[in-house]
Amino acid sequence: MSAPTEVEVGRAIGARVERKEDQKLLQGQAEWVDNMHVPGMVYLGIVRSPYAHARITKVDVTPALAHADVVGAWSGADIADEWQGSLPCAWLPTEDTNAPEHKPVAVDKARYAGDAVAVIAATSRGAAEDAAELVEVEYEPLPVVVDPEAALADGAPLVHEEFGTNRCYTWTLEEGEIDRLFAEADVTVSERYRQNRLIPNAIEPRAVFVTAIPANGEFTLWSTTQVPHIARVTLSGVTGIPEAKLRVIAPDVGGGFGSKLNVYAEEALALAVARMLGRPVKWTETRSEGYLSTIHGRDQVQEIELAATSEGKILAVRTKLTASMGAYLQLVTPGIPLLGAWLYAGCYDVQGYSFECTGVFTNTVPTDAYRGAGRPEATYAIERAVDALARKLGMDPVEIRRLNFIREFPAAIKAGLTIDSGDYDASLDVALEQAGYESVRAEQRARRTAGDPKRLGIGLSTYVEMCGLAPSNILGAIRYSGGGWEAATIRCLPTGTVQVLTGSTPHGQGHETSWSQIVSDRLGYEIDEVEVLHGDTAVVPLGMDTYGSRSLAVGGVALYYAADRIAEKGKKIAAHLMEVDEAQVDHVRGTFHGPETSITLKEVAFAAWTAHNLPDGVQPGLEETYVYDPPNFSWPAGAHVAIVEVDTETGAVELLRYIAVDDVGTIVNPIIVEGQIHGGLAQGVAQALYEEAIYDEDGNLLTGNMVSYLVPSAAEFPRWELHHTETPSPTNPMGVKGVGETGAIASPPAVMNAIVDALAEDGITDLDMPATPERVWRALEEARR
Amino acid sequence: MRTVSLTVNDVPHEFELDPRELLVYVLRERLGLTGTVVGCDTSSCGACTVLLDGESVKSCTVLGVQADGHEITTIEGLAESGALHPLQESFHEHHALQCGYCTSGMVLAAVSLLAENPSPSEDEIRHALEGNICRCTGYQNIVDAIGAVAQ
Ligand code: FES
Ligand code: FES
């Protein structure tokens, strides 16, 4: 065992504390959902449509029922009575949003390849798989549409006939005199980008396990979910199981990245089958099945225009998005592109802002949150467009950025929100210096002059993003059905240790460690004396879960305030015990100092538990809850630089260096922050260079498994070079901002700008992600013609 | 059904196995060694990596019957007399795991790598890990954790 981490108690915030989570994970003792195994358990097998769009004319489950190990088999119609409502969509952005019914098993029509059409329960996993093959389904294939723009064309096949259109909604935001600014501009640029569809690929596949106590109508659902609390509320609505009778547990969860920020058909199905059979139920997806049943990310067409002066001052930004929803609306499908709605002017000061997004149904797996969710898309568009403007004006990408940076904070941006704090020059300065910007430019010129076929490119991304979701009143105003608060409870136990209950459920982010640091810093406990409980609605009833880089910026701040409440109550008891006036007592990190004596928080906790001698009106016990609703989003920002080499003979792109300078406010644990950025960078660079979910025109997912969809390995990445600047957020007492998504948000445009920088003189400025060798080579071939 | 003898983490076992049964499920479901996990169905991710006679294999591609007569080491068997393996220690010190789902496989792949090549370069480490996918860490800390033990 390693030596206990040395931390100066009371100075824990900011320390490189090694993670408490690691020991069990390193020894194979994690509690994954798929580990669950109890007597009498049945396995689900799901029959999925091989067609992207087809009428279901017959489903015959009798051959499956004849299988010796099968205990139940249901078509969508057979199981329809189990549902009280559709699978949830919590965000219908407009009053007239077309929201289709979404049953866990399709009844009359399959709308994407992978749509469930029947379900089997069997006593072994093998039997469930075998029996699924025995179900006889007859389909009448229908015309298919997979491209969101094609889906809007007249005469396109309709995914949901009842709407008479594939348009789900159109949402707009306009501020300033857009038309005048564009008309009067010296120069405009008009760009069109494609956001490649991505498959999140959390390495733990999704799994569900349900136990029931039929006599009491009680159900416990173990799920690989980021959102046990949201799952409980919404699954109660789908199944009719009263919320109070449903317990949801997210044990150890192997990554999420948004893909487990959802409420899925299989969760509802497992509950329904457990209710029908009175037996425990388990389902675990295979990876390939997951590619057809777990949400995808991105898949948008972006049109962005900038109006600017001849000096390069940006006057206005106009954006139009066409976003694929896929075949149904999952938990936040329609809202995802809108999470970027305020960010299409990036960190630049503009006078006019126009944004329009149309969500479109297609015969594909539903899209939803994938790391960054809306903000990578916005950042990509504005950062590439700014480079396009610089090219048009013959300016350096650094110069144009400096000319347009927002510099006064808090900054009320034209799009309508307020950026809490930032210093964009500071991050850019560090990034340029670390990259050796001028010397890279010199080498770039030298290679050109020498006619080197390996071009050098340097790309910038100066980003700002909004995270820490979110002020509940703003969420309400944009028609999201939930709140954005988070809860924390501190329970000081009588024997000197402390429990923390957090409603923000981790799946790799290291909450147990960071939360212990906060409690240690505020209340003087040793890191190892803090036990952080999470992910079980029976243990932590209040919570809004983990997504949108909200855990620290909302849940961590709730914890900070809960500690204040502990100190407040503790002070009353301490003063009473020391027989002094409360006003004479000072609390400093776990010790209450009176004029003559002092008493520790641990002693106070014991006294609060025995309750032998408490002041009047003070209840026994020392436990406090704080529910924090943030007054603003948090706005991390930074400057990233990618340096690439592009081989003009083969199209191969090599990412030589990647420099990330991030300002995420106060850092609680640097190793965790660095880890979050590393992981985000890998996913963002992967979007730029490697990953794309591809459908053929019949709606077959061509990248249907981990062989054909390239999830990069260690061999595909360079060393990440990280640096920080620190501008504390003024909106919370710790000054923290979110960090979970910055890497994935900032990096795609840095890499693509670098590639375009390398190839612009070869005539290539229009290049989409992923910049595979083939795509780059084809672009070069076309330019040579 | 076939009778199969395996030694897993130094403990001998005998099973009646369906010839279709994969080693990974023998470990997880018959022996309760749930530290070995499944991340894919195309032998791409390496989450299921174990040592077979000291060499790393993907236990999702090995049938239980093929392991007959062999020695298997899983993550649960890596620590010796209560002391973590140096690679386990190093993964902890370098923050080389986040969700931890890839970790068993990564650590065992690294054990196998260092047995073959005790002082690999960073580049050799990166290439040796090509069959092990981690979606959380961006790999750098994993590479560093292995590098630190190698030196
Ligand atoms: S589970 Fe064995 S390689 Fe993925
Ligand atoms: S730590 Fe999560 S996949 Fe590697």
CSV table of C-alpha atoms in Angstrom, one decimal, chain B residues 63-148:
chain,number,residue,atom,x,y,z
B,63,LEU,CA,-12.7,-20.5,-24.8
B,64,GLY,CA,-12.7,-22.0,-21.4
B,65,VAL,CA,-11.8,-25.4,-22.9
B,66,GLN,CA,-8.8,-23.9,-24.6
B,67,ALA,CA,-7.4,-22.8,-21.2
B,68,ASP,CA,-7.4,-26.4,-20.0
B,69,GLY,CA,-4.2,-27.1,-18.1
B,70,HIS,CA,-3.1,-23.5,-18.1
B,71,GLU,CA,-2.4,-21.0,-15.4
B,72,ILE,CA,-4.5,-17.8,-15.4
B,73,THR,CA,-3.7,-14.6,-13.5
B,74,THR,CA,-6.5,-12.1,-13.1
B,75,ILE,CA,-6.3,-8.6,-11.5
B,76,GLU,CA,-7.4,-10.2,-8.2
B,77,GLY,CA,-4.3,-12.3,-8.2
B,78,LEU,CA,-1.8,-9.7,-8.9
B,79,ALA,CA,-1.1,-8.4,-5.5
B,80,GLU,CA,1.4,-10.6,-3.5
B,81,SER,CA,0.9,-11.1,0.2
B,82,GLY,CA,-1.2,-8.0,0.5
B,83,ALA,CA,1.2,-5.8,-1.4
B,84,LEU,CA,0.0,-4.3,-4.6
B,85,HIS,CA,2.0,-5.0,-7.7
B,86,PRO,CA,4.3,-2.1,-8.6
B,87,LEU,CA,2.2,-1.4,-11.6
B,88,GLN,CA,-1.0,-1.1,-9.5
B,89,GLU,CA,0.9,1.3,-7.2
B,90,SER,CA,2.1,3.3,-10.1
B,91,PHE,CA,-1.3,3.6,-11.8
B,92,HIS,CA,-2.5,5.0,-8.5
B,93,GLU,CA,0.3,7.5,-8.1
B,94,HIS,CA,0.0,8.7,-11.7
B,95,HIS,CA,-3.7,9.0,-11.7
B,96,ALA,CA,-3.8,6.5,-14.6
B,97,LEU,CA,-7.4,5.5,-14.0
B,98,GLN,CA,-10.7,7.4,-13.9
B,99,CYS,CA,-13.7,5.2,-14.2
B,100,GLY,CA,-11.5,2.1,-13.8
B,101,TYR,CA,-13.3,-0.1,-16.2
B,102,CYS,CA,-10.3,-0.5,-18.5
B,103,THR,CA,-7.9,-0.7,-15.6
B,104,SER,CA,-7.7,-4.4,-15.0
B,105,GLY,CA,-6.9,-5.0,-18.6
B,106,MET,CA,-4.4,-2.2,-18.8
B,107,VAL,CA,-2.5,-3.3,-15.8
B,108,LEU,CA,-2.3,-6.9,-17.0
B,109,ALA,CA,-1.3,-5.8,-20.5
B,110,ALA,CA,1.4,-3.7,-18.9
B,111,VAL,CA,2.6,-6.6,-16.7
B,112,SER,CA,3.0,-8.7,-19.9
B,113,LEU,CA,4.7,-5.9,-21.8
B,114,LEU,CA,7.3,-5.3,-19.0
B,115,ALA,CA,8.0,-9.1,-18.8
B,116,GLU,CA,8.8,-9.0,-22.5
B,117,ASN,CA,10.6,-5.7,-22.6
B,118,PRO,CA,11.7,-4.4,-19.2
B,119,SER,CA,12.6,-1.0,-20.4
B,120,PRO,CA,10.3,0.1,-23.2
B,121,SER,CA,10.5,3.6,-24.7
B,122,GLU,CA,7.4,5.8,-24.5
B,123,ASP,CA,6.6,4.9,-28.1
B,124,GLU,CA,7.0,1.2,-27.4
B,125,ILE,CA,4.6,1.5,-24.5
B,126,ARG,CA,2.0,3.3,-26.6
B,127,HIS,CA,2.2,0.7,-29.4
B,128,ALA,CA,2.1,-2.2,-27.0
B,129,LEU,CA,-1.2,-0.8,-25.6
B,130,GLU,CA,-2.8,-0.6,-29.0
B,131,GLY,CA,-5.3,-3.4,-28.1
B,132,ASN,CA,-6.4,-1.7,-24.9
B,133,ILE,CA,-8.9,1.1,-25.1
B,134,CYS,CA,-9.4,3.7,-22.4
B,135,ARG,CA,-12.0,6.3,-23.0
B,136,CYS,CA,-11.4,8.4,-19.9
B,137,THR,CA,-7.7,9.2,-19.4
B,138,GLY,CA,-6.4,10.2,-22.8
B,139,TYR,CA,-3.7,7.5,-22.0
B,140,GLN,CA,-0.9,9.9,-21.0
B,141,ASN,CA,-1.0,9.0,-17.3
B,142,ILE,CA,-1.2,5.3,-18.2
B,143,VAL,CA,1.8,5.5,-20.3
B,144,ASP,CA,3.6,7.4,-17.6
B,145,ALA,CA,2.6,4.9,-14.9
B,146,ILE,CA,4.1,2.1,-16.9
B,147,GLY,CA,7.2,4.1,-17.8
B,148,ALA,CA,7.8,4.8,-14.2
